[in-house]
Coordinates of C-alpha atoms (C1' of nucleotides) and ligand atoms in Angstrom, one line a residue:
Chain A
X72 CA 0.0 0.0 0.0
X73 CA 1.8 2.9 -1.3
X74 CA 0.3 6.8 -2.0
X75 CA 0.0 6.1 -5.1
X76 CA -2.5 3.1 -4.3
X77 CA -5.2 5.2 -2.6
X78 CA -7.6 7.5 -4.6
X79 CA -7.1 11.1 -5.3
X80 CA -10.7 11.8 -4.4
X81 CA -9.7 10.3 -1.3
X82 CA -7.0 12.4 -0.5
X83 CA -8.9 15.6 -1.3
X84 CA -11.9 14.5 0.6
X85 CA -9.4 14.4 3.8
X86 CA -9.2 18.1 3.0
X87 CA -13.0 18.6 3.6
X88 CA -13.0 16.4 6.6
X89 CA -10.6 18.0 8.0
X90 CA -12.5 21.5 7.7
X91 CA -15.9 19.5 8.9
X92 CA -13.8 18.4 12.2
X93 CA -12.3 21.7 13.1
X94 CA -15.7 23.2 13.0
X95 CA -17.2 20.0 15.0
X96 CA -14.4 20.8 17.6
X97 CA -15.4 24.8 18.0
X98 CA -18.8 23.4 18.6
X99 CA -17.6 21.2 21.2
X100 CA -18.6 18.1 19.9
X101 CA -16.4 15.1 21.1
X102 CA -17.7 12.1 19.3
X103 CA -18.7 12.0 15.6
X104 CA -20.0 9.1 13.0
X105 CA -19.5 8.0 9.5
X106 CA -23.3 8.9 8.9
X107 CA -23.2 12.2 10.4
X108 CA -19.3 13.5 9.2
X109 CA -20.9 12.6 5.7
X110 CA -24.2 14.1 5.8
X111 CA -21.3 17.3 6.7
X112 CA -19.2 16.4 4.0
X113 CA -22.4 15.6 1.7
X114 CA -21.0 12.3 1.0
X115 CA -21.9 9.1 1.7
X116 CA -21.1 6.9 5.1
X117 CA -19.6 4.5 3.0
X118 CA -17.1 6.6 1.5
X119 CA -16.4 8.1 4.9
X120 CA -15.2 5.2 6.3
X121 CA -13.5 3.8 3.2
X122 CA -11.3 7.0 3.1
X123 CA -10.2 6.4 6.5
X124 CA -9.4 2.7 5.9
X125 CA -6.1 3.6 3.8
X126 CA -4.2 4.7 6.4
X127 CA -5.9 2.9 9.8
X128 CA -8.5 2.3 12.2
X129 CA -9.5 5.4 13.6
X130 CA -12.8 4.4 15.0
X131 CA -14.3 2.3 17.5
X132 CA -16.8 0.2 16.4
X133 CA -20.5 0.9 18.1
X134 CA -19.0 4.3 18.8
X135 CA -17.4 6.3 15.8
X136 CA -14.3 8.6 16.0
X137 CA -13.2 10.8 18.5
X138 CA -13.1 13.9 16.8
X139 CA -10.1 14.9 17.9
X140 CA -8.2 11.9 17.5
X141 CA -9.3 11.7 13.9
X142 CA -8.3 15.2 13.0
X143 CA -4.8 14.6 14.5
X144 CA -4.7 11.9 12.3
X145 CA -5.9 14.0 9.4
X146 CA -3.1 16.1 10.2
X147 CA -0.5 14.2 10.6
X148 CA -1.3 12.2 7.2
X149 CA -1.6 15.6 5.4
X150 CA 1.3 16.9 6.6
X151 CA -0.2 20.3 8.7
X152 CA 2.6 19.7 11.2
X153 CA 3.7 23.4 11.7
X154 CA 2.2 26.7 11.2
X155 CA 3.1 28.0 7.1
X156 CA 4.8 31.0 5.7
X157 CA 3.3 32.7 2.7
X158 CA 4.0 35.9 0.6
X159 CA 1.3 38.1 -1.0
X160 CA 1.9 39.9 -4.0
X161 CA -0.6 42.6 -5.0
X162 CA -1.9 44.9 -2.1
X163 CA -5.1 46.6 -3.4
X164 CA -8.3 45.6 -2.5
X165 CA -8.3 42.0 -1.7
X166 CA -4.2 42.2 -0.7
X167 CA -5.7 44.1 1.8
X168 CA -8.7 42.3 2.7
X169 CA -6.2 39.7 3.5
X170 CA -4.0 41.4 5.2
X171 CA -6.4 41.8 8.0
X172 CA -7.7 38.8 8.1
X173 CA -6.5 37.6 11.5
X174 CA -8.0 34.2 11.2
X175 CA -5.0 32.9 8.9
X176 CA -3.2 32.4 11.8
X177 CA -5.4 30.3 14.0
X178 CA -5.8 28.1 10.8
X179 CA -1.8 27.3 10.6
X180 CA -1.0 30.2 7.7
X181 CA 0.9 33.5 8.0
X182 CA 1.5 36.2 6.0
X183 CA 5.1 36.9 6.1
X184 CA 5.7 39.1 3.4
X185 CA 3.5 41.7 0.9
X186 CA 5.1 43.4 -2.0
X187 CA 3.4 45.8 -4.2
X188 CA 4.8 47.7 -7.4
X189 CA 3.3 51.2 -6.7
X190 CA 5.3 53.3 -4.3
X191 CA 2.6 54.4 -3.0
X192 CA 1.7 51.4 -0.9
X193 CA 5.8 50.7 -0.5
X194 CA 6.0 51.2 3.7
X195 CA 3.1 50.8 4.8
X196 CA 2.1 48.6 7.7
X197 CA -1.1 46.6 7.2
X198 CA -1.7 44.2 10.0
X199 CA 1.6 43.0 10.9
X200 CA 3.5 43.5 8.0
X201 CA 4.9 46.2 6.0
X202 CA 4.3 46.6 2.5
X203 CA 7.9 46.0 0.3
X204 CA 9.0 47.0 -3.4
X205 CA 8.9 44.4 -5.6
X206 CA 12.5 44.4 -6.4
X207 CA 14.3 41.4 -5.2
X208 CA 10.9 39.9 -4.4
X209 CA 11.6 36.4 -5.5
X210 CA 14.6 36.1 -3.5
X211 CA 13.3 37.5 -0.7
X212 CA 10.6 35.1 -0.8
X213 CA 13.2 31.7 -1.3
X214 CA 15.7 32.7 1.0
X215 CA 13.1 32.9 4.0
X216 CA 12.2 29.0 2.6
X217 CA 8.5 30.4 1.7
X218 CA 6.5 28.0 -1.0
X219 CA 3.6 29.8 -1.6
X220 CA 2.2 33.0 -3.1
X221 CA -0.8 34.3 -2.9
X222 CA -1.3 36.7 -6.2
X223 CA -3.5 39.7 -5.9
X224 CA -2.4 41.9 -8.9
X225 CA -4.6 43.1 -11.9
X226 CA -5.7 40.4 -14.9
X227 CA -3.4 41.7 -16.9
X228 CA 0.1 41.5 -15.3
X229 CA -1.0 38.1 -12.9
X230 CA 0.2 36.2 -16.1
X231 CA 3.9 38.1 -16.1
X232 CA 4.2 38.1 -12.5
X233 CA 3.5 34.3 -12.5
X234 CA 5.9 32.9 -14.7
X235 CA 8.8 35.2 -12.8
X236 CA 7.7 33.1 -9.7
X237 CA 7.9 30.0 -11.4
X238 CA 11.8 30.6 -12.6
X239 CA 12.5 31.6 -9.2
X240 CA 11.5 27.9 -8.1
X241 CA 8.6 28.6 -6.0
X242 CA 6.4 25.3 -5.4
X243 CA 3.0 26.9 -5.3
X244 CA 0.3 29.6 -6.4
X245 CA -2.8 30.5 -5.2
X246 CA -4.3 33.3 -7.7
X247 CA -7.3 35.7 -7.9
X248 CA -6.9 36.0 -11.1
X249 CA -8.5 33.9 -14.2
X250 CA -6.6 32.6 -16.6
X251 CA -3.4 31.9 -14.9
X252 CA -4.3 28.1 -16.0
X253 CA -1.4 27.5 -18.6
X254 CA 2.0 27.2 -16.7
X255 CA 5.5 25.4 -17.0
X256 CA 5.4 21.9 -15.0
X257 CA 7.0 21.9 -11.2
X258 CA 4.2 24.8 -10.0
X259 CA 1.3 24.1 -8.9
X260 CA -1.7 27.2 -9.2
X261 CA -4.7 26.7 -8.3
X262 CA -7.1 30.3 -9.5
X263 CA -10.0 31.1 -7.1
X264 CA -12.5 32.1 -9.9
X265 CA -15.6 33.6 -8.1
X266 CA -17.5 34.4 -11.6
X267 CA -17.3 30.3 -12.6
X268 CA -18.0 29.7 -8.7
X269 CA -21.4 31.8 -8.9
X270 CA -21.9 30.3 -12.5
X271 CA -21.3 26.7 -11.3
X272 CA -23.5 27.1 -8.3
X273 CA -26.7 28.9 -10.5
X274 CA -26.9 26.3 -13.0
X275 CA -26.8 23.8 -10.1
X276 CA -29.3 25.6 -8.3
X277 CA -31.3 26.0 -11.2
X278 CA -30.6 22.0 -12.4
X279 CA -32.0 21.4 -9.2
X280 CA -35.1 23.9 -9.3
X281 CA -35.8 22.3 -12.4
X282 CA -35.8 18.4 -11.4
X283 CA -38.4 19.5 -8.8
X284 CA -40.8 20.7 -10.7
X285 CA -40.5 17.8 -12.9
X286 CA -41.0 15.3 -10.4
X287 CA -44.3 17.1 -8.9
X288 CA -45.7 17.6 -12.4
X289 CA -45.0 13.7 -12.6
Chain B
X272 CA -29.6 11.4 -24.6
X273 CA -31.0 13.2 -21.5
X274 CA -29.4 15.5 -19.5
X275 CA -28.9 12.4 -16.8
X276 CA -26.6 10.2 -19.1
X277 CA -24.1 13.1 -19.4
X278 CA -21.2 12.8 -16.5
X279 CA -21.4 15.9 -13.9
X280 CA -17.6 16.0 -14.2
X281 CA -18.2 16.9 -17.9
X282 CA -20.4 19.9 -16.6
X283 CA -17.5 20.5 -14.4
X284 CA -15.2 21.0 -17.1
X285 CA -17.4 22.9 -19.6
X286 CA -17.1 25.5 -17.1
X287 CA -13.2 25.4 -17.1
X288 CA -13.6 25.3 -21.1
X289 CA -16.2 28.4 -20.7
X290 CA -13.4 30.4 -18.9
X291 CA -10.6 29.0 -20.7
X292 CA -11.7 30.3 -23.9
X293 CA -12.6 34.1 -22.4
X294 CA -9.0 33.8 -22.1
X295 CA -8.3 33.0 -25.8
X296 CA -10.5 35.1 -27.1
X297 CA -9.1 38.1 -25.3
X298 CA -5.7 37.2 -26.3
X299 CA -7.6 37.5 -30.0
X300 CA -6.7 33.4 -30.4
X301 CA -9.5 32.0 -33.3
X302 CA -9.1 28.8 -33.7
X303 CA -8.1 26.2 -31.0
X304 CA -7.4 22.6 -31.0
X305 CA -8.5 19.7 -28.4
X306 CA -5.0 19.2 -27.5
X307 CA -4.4 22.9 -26.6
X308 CA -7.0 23.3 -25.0
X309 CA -6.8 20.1 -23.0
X310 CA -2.9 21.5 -22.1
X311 CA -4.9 24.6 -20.6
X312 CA -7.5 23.2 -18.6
X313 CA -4.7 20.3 -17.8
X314 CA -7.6 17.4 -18.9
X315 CA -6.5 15.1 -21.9
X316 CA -7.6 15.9 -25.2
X317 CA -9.8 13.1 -25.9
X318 CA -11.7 14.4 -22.5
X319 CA -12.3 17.7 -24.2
X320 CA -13.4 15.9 -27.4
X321 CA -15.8 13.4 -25.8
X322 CA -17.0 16.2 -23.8
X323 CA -17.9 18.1 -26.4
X324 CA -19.5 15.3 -28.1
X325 CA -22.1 14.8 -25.8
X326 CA -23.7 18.4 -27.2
X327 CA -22.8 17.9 -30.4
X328 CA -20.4 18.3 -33.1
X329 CA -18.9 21.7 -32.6
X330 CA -15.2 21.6 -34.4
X331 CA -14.1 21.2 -37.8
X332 CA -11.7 18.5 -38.4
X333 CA -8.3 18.8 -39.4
X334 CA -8.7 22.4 -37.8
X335 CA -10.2 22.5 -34.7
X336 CA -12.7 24.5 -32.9
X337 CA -13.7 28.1 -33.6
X338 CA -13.3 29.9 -30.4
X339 CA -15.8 32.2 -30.6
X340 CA -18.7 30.1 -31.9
X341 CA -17.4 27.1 -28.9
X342 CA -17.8 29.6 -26.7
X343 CA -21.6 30.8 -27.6
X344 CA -22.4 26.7 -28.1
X345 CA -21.2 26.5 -23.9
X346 CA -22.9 29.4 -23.0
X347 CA -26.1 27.7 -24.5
X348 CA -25.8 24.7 -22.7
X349 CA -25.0 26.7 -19.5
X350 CA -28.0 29.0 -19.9
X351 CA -25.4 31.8 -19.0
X352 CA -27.7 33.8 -21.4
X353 CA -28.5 37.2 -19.6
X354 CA -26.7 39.2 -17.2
X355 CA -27.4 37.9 -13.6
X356 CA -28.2 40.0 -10.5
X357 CA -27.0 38.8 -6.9
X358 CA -27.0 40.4 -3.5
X359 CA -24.2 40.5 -1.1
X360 CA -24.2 40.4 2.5
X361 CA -21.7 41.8 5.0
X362 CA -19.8 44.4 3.9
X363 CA -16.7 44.1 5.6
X364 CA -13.1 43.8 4.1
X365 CA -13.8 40.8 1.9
X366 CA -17.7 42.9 0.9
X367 CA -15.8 46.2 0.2
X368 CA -13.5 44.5 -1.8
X369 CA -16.1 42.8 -3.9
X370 CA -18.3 45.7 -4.3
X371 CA -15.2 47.6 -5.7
X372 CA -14.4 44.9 -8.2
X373 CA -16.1 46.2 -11.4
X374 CA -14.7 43.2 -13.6
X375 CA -17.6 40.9 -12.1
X376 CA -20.0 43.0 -15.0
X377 CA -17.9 42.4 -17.6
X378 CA -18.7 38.8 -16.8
X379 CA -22.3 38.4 -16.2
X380 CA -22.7 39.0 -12.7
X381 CA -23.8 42.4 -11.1
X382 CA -24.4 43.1 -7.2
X383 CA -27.6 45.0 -7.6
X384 CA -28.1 45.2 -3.3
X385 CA -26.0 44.8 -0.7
X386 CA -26.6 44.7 3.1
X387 CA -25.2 45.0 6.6
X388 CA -26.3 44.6 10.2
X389 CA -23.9 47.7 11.3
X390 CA -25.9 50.8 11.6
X391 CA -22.6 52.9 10.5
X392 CA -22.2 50.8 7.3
X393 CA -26.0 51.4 5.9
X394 CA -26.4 54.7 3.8
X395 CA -22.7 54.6 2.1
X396 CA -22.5 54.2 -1.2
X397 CA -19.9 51.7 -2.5
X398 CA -19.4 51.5 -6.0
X399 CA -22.8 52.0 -7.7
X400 CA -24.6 50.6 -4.5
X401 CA -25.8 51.9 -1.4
X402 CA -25.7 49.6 1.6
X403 CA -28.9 48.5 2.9
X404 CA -30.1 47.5 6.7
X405 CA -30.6 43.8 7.0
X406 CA -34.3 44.5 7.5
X407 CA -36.7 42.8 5.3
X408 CA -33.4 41.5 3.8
X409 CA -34.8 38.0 2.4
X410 CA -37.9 40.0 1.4
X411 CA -36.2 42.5 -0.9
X412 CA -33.7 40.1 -2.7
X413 CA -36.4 37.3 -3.5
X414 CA -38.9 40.3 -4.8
X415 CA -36.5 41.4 -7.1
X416 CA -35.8 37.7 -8.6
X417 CA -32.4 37.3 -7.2
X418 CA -31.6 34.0 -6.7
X419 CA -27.4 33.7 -5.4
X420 CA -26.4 35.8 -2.3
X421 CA -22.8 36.2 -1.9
X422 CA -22.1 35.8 2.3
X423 CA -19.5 37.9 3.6
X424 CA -20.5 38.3 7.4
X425 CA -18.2 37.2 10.4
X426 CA -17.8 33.6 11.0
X427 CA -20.1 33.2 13.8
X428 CA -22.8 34.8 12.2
X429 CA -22.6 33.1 9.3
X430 CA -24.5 29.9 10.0
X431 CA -27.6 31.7 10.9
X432 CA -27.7 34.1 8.1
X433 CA -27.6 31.0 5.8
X434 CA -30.2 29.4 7.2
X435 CA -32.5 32.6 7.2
X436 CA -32.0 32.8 3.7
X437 CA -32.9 29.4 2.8
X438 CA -36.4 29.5 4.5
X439 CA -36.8 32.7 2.0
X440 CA -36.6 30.1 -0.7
X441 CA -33.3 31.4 -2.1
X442 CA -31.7 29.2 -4.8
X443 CA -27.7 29.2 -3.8
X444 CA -25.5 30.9 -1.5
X445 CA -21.3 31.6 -2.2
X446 CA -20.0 32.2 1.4
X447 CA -16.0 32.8 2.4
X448 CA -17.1 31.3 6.0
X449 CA -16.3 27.9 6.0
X450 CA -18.3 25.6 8.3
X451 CA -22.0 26.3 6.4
X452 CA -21.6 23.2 4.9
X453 CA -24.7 21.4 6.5
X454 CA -27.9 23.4 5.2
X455 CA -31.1 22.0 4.1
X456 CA -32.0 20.4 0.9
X457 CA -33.1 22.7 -1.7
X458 CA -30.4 25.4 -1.4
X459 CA -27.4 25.0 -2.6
X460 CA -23.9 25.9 -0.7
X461 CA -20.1 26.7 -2.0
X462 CA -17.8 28.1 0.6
X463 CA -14.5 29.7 -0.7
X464 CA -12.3 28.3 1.7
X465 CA -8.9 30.2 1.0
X466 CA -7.2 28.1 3.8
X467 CA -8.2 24.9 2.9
X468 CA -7.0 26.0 -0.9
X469 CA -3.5 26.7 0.8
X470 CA -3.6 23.6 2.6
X471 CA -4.2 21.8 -0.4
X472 CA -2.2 23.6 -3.0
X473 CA 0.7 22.9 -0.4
X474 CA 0.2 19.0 -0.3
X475 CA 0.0 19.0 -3.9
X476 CA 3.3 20.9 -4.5
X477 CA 5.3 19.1 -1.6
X478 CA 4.6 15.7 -3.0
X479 CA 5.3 16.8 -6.8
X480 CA 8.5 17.7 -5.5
X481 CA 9.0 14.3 -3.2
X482 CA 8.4 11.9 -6.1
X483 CA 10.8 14.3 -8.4
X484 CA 13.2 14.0 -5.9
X485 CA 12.5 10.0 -6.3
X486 CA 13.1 9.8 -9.8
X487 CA 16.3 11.3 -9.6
X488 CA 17.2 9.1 -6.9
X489 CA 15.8 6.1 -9.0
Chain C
dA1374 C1' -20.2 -12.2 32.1
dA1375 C1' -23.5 -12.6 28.7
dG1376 C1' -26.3 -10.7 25.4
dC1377 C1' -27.7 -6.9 22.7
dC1378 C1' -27.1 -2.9 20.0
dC1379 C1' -24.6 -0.1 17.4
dT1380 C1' -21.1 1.4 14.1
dT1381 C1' -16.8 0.3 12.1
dG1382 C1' -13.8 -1.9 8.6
dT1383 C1' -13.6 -4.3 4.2
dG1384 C1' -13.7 -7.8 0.4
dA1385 C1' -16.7 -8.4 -3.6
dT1386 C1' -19.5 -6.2 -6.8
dC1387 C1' -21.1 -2.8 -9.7
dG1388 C1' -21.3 1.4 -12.4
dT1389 C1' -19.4 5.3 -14.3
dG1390 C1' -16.1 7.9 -16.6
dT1391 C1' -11.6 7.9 -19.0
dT1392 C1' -8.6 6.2 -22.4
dC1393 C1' -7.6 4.1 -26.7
dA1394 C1' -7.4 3.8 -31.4
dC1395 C1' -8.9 4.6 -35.7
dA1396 C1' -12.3 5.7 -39.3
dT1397 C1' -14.0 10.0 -40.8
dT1398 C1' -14.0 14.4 -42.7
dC1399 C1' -12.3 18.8 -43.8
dA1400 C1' -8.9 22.4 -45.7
dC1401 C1' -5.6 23.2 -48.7
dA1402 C1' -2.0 22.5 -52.1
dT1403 C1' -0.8 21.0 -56.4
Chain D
dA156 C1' -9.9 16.9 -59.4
dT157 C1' -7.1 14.4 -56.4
dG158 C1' -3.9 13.6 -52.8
dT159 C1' -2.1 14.8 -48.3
dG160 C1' -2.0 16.0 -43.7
dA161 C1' -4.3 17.1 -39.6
dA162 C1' -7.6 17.0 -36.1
dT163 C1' -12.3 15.6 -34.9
dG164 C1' -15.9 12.3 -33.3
dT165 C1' -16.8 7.9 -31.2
dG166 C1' -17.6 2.8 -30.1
dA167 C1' -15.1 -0.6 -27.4
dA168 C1' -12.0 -1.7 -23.8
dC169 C1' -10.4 -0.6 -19.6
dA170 C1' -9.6 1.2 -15.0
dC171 C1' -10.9 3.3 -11.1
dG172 C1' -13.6 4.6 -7.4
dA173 C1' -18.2 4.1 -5.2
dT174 C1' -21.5 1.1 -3.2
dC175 C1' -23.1 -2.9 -1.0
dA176 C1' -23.6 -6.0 2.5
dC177 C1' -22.0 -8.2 6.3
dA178 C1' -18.6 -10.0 9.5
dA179 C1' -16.0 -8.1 13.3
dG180 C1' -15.7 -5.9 17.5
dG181 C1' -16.4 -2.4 21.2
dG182 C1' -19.5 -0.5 24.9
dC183 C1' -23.4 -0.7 27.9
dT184 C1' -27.0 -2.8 30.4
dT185 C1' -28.7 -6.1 33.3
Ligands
LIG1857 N1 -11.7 42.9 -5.8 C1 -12.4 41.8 -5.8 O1 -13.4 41.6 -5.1 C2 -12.0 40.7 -6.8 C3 -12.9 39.7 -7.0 C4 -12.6 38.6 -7.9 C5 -11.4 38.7 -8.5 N2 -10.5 39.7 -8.3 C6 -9.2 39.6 -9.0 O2 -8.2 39.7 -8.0 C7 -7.1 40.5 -8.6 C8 -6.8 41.6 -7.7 O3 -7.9 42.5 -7.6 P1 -7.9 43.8 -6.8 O4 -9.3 44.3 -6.7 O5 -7.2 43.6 -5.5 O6 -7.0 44.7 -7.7 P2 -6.4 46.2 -7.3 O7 -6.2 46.9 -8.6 O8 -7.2 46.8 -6.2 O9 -5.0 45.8 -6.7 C9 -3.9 45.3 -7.4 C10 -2.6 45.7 -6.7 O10 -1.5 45.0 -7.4 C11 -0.5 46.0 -7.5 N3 0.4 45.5 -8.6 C12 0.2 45.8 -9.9 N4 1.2 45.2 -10.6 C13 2.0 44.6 -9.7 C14 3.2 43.9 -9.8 N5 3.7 43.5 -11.0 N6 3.8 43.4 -8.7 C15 3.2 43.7 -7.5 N7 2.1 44.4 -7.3 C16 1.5 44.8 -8.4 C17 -1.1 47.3 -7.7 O11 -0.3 48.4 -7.3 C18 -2.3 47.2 -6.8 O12 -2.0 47.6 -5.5 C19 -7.6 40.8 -10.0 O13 -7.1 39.9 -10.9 C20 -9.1 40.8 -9.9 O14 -9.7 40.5 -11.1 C21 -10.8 40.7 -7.4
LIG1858 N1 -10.8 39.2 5.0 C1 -10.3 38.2 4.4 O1 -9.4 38.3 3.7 C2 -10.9 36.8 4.5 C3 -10.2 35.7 4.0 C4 -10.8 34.4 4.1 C5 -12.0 34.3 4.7 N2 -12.7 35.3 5.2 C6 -14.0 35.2 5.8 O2 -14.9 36.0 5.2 C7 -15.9 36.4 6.1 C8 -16.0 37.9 6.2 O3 -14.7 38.4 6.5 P1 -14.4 40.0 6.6 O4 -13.0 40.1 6.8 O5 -15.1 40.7 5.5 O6 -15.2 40.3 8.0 P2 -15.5 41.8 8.5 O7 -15.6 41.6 10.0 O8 -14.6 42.7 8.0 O9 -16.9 42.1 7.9 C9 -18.1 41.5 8.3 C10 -19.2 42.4 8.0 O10 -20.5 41.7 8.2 C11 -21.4 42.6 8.9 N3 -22.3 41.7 9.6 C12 -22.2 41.1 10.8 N4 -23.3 40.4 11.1 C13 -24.2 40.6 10.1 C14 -25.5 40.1 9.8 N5 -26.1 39.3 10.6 N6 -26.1 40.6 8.6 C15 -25.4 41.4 7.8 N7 -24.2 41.8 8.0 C16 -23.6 41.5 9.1 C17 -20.5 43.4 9.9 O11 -21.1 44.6 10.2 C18 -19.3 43.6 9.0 O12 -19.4 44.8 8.2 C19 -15.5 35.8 7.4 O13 -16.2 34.6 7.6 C20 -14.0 35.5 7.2 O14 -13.6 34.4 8.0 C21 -12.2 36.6 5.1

DNA sequence: AAGCCCTTGTGATCGTGTTCACATTCACAT
DNA sequence: ATGTGAATGTGAACACGATCACAAGGGCTT
């Protein structure tokens, strides 16, 4: 049983799990089933427990999993050992958004660095951290052993700013901008699209709308 | 051929196609083959074909497909046909941010209201919208035949706010809490989860370089 | 300590979606 | 016209992941 044995759905899923449990713990819930962490997850108790049966028994039969047990366990698979350095690049109106957003932190993420082109912004202290020049950005962002950029600049110079990030060997970016899709192999960006997010969620709602009326009409 | 014997991870992807080729056309691209776009969207090109071919034949072979005219055929079978209105609630830093982004017009989406509890928030004008008491909230958006809220209110309040909405019969909710994910049939739920994107981004990228590291090894 | 209930863990089965491979068809050159 | 090269469209084969169904096992009650 290697990694490469169990499913990538699987490995996502863990992802959502893992969310599901930290928000089971804040509610103080100790104890949670297959049933219910999949009625959560909106997948099925089958799955669930499959998912968990790659790497061990976490449960107790007649009982289900101890909550915080199983997210230790999460962790430890996933590899959330120790808080996480990122960079921004970009500080205009969602740089700055999430430069106050305090919650990072409690969720194993920090901001360590922001850079932003326009001197304007160059200085100033947002939250913790103080707004640098973009020159030397790259190797300011390797040198502290940082792996992942969040990118916050307009459409049009995400692409540019992107593919200098890639040369410079970073592992990892997470974009606001579209159309960042196409880049060299050994990076990994992922593009947090909000208009296909709202789009993908109306035709599903309206799929779903749809179906209804079908099945009451007969 | 009903709309049940097509796979939901081909609707996925026509939605990655959809964006994909916004991104051609602007770059004034005409004519693009299954293999590029496949490279794009990273899917392989005989996933792009088939997925096409459950709509029809839209290329021309020995060519390709015509950017333009792909583009209208997804938009079709989408129903992306009209501009779409959707409210937004909270406007905090991630609300301000989003009611400042004009670019969501350009792409079908406008925020025609936009609310908040916060007495000292209601009466500004934000972009082209005046913020709005939560009073009668459900009331207004449902009268004007909005159907998507976007959810940008505190964590904690989250949860309740959701479910508020979907006993007003709203379609679909887009919320940057995380934890909303159990609501009630009939509405449906995305949560833009930037740490769990981190989180998983990260994984991705460590073990891309672990198994490089392998082959070099042997 | 015995029996019951409950939920896990898991091989076997099933279904769905992806890949394969090639016949088909179009554009264009000669 | 006819040949050539190129990319589409698609049935068949395949692989993978989900579901099923139940044996296994822990906890609680009496
Ligand atoms: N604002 C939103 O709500 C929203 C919503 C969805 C998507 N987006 C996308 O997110 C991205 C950022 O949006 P925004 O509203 O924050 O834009 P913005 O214009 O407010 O901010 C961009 C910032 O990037 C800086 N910048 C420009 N070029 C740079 C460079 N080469 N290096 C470093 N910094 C540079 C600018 O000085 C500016 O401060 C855009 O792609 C936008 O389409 C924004
Ligand atoms: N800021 C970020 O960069 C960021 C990043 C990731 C996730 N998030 C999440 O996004 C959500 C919003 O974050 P934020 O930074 O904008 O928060 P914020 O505190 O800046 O803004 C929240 C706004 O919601 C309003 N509000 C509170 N209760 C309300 C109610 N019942 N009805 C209407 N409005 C109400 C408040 O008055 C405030 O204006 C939070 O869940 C946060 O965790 C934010």
């Amino acid at each position: 049983m290697t990694i490469k044995d169990i499913p990538s759905q699987t490995i996502d899923r863990l992802f959502t799990y893992f969310r599901a449990l930290t928000c089971l713990i804040r509610e103080g819930t100790e104890t949670v089933s297959s049933k219910r962490l999949a009625e959560i997850c909106r997948v099925s108790a089958a799955v669930v427990r499959k998912d968990f049966s790659y790497f061990g028994e976490f449960g107790t039969r007649g009982v289900g999993y101890n909550v915080k047990d199983l997210l230790d366990n999460i962790r430890r698979i996933l590899d959330f050992d120790s808080p996480t350095e990122v960079a921004l690049v970009g500080v205009g109106n969602v740089g700055r958004a999430l430069l106050q957003h305090s919650q990072f932190e409690l969720e194993g993420f920090k901001i360590a660095l922001a850079f932003d082109k326009d001197p304007r912004k160059v200085g100033h202290k947002i939250g913790s951290v103080t707004v640098q020049d973009t020159k030397g950005m790259g190797k300011k962002i390797r040198s502290r052993g940082i792996d992942l950029v969040i990118l916050a600049v307009p459409d049009s110079t995400a692409p540019g700013v992107a593919k200098s990030l890639a040369k410079e060997g970073l592992g990892a970016i997470l974009s606001f901008s579209p159309c960042d899709l196409a880049m060299p192999d050994g990076i990994k960006i992922t593009c947090v699209d909000l208009s296909m997010e709202m789009a993908r969620l109306l035709y599903h709602s309206r799929l779903q709308s749809r179906l209804a009326e079908m099945r009451l009409e007969g």
